[in-house]
Short mmCIF file of C-alpha atoms in Angstrom, two decimals:
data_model
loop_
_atom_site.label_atom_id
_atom_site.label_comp_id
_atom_site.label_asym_id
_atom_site.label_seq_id
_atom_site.Cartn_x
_atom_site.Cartn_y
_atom_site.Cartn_z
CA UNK A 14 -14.91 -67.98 -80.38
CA UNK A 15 -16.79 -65.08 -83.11
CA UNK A 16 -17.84 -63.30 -79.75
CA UNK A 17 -14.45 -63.55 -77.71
CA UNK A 18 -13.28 -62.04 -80.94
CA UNK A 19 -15.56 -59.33 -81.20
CA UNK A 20 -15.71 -58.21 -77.61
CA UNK A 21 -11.57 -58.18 -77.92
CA UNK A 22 -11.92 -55.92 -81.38
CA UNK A 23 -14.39 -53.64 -79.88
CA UNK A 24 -11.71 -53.66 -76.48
CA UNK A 25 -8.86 -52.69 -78.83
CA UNK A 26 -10.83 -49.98 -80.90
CA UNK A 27 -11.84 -48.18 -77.46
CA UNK A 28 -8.65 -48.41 -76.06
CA UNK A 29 -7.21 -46.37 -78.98
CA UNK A 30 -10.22 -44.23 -79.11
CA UNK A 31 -10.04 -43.10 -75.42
CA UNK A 32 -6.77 -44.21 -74.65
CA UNK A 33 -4.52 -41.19 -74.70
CA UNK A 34 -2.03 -41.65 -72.58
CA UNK A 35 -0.96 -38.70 -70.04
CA UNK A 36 1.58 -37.90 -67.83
CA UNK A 37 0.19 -36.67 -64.09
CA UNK A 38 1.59 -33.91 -61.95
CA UNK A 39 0.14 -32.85 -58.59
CA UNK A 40 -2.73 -34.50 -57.42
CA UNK A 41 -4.40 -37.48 -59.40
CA UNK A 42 -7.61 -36.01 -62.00
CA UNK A 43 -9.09 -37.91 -64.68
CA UNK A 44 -9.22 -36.38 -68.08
CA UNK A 45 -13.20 -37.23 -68.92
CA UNK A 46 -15.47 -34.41 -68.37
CA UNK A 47 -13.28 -31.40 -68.90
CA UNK A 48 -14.19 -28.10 -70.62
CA UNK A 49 -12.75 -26.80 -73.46
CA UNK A 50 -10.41 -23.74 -72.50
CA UNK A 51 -11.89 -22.15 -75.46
CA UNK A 52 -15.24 -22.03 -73.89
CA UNK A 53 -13.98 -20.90 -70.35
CA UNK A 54 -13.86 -17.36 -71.00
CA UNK A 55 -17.59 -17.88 -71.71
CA UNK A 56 -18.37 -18.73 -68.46
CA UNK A 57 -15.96 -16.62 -66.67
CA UNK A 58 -18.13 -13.85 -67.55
CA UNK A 59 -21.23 -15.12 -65.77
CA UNK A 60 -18.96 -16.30 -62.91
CA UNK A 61 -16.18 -14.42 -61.33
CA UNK A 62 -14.91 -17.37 -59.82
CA UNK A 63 -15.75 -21.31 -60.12
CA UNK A 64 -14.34 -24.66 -60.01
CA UNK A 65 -13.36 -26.51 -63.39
CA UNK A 66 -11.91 -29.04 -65.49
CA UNK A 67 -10.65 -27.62 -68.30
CA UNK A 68 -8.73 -29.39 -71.49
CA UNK A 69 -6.20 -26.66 -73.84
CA UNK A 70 -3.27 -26.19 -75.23
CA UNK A 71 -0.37 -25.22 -73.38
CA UNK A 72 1.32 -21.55 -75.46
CA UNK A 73 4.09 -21.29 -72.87
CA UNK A 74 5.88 -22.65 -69.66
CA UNK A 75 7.57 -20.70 -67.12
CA UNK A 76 11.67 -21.78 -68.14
CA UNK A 77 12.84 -20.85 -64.79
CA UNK A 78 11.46 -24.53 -63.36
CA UNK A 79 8.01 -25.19 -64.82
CA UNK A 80 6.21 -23.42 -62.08
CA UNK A 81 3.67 -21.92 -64.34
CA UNK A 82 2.07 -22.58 -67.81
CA UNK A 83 0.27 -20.38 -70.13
CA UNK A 84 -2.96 -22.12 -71.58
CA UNK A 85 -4.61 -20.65 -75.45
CA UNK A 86 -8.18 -19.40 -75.26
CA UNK A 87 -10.64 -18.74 -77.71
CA UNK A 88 -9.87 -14.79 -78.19
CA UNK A 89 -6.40 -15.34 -78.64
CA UNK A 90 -4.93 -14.67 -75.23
CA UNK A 91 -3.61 -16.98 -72.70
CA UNK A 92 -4.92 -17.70 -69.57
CA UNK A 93 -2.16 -18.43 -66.73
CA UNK A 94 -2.20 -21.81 -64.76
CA UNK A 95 -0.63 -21.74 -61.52
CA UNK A 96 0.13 -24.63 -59.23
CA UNK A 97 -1.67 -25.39 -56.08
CA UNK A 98 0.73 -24.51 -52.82
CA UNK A 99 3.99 -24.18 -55.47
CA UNK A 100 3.51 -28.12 -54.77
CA UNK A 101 4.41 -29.68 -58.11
CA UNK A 102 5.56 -28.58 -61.54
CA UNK A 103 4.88 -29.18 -64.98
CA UNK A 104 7.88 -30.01 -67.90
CA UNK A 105 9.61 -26.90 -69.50
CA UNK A 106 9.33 -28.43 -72.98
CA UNK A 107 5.30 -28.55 -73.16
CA UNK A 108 4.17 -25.66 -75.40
CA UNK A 109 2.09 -27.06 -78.20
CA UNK A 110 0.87 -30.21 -76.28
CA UNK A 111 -2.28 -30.88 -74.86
CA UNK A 112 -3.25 -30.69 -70.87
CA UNK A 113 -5.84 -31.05 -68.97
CA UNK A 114 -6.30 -29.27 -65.55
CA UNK A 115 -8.52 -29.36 -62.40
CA UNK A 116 -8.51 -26.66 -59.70
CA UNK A 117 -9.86 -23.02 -58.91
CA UNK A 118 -10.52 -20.45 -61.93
CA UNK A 119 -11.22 -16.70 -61.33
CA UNK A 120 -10.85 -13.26 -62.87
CA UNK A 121 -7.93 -11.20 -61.28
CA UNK A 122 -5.67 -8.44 -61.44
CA UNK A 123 -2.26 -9.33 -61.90
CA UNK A 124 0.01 -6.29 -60.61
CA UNK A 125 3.01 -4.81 -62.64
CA UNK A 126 5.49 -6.19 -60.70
CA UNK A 127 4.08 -10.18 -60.73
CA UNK A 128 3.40 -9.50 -64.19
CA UNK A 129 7.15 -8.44 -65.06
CA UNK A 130 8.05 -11.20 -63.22
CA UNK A 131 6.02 -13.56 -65.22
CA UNK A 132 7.96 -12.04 -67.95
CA UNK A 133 11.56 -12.94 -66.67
CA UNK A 134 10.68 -16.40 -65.90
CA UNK A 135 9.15 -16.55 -69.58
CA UNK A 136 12.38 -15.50 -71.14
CA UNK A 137 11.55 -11.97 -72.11
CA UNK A 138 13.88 -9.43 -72.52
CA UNK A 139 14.87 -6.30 -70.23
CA UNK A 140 13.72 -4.49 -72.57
CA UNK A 141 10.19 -6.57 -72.81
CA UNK A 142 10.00 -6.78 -69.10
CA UNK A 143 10.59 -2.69 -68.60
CA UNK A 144 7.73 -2.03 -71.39
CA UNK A 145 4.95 -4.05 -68.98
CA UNK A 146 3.82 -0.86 -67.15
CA UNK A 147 -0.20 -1.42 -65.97
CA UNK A 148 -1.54 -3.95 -64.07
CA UNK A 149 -3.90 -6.69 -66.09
CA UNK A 150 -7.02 -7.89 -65.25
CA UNK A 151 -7.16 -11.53 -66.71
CA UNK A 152 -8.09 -14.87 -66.18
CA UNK A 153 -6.09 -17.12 -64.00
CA UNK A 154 -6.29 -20.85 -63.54
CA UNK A 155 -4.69 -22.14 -59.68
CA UNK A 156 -4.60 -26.32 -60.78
CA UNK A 157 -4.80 -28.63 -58.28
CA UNK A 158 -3.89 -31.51 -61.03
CA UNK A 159 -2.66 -31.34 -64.22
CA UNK A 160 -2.28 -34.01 -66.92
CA UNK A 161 -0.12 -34.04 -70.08
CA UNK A 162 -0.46 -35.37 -73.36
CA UNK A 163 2.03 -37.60 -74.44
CA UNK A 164 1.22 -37.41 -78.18
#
């Protein structure tokens, strides 16, 4: 009976240890084994392009239909995460929760007129939109899964 106990207390402590419960869009991905975003710039600079799991926290969500999300990095920009095939989106109401993502990263540049439409779909102004006048070279994130926090 002291070991049924024990092995059901060590069950329950892992369960709320590891536990977090997500919610799934796109195709299904597991959340062990991802990279922090923080550390992704890192290795987009010895790769142009790569494959990843990556964990963050979401900054923004396209409020048009959910079709994008804007992920923090370590430097204090945002990497973009689109959606594989425009096959699934992600909630509207997500900024400040945790995801985790699985798909194609790679270092691209975005041109004006994608970028000012980024911006409408983000909410920005006319004004806002009519200052984005140069193209960007960033770091863009196409997910093939994505997983939410629920916390």
């Amino acid at each position: 009976m002291k070991k049924l106990i024990s092995i059901l207390v060590i069950l329950i402590t892992v369960n709320i240890s590891f536990g977090q419960k997500f919610d799934s869009f796109g195709e299904k991905i597991e959340a062990n084994g991802a990279l922090p975003a923080t550390e992704l710039s890192k290795k987009a600079k010895e790769m142009p392009a790569f494959e990843s799991k990556v964990s963050g926290v979401v900054e923004s969500v396209c409020q048009v239909k959910g079709c994008w999300m804007k992920v923090k990095l370590d430097n204090g920009e945002t990497m973009r995460v689109t959606f594989k095939d425009y096959g699934f989106f992600v909630p509207k109401d997500i900024a400040g929760k945790t995801v985790v993502f699985e798909g194609n990263a790679k270092t691209k540049t975005t041109s004006v007129d994608e970028l000012r439409h980024y911006a409408e779909d983000g909410g920005k102004s006319k004004e806002e939109v009519a200052r984005i006048t140069e193209p960007k070279t960033e770091l863009t994130f196409v997910a093939n899964g994505v997983l939410v926090s629920k916390n």
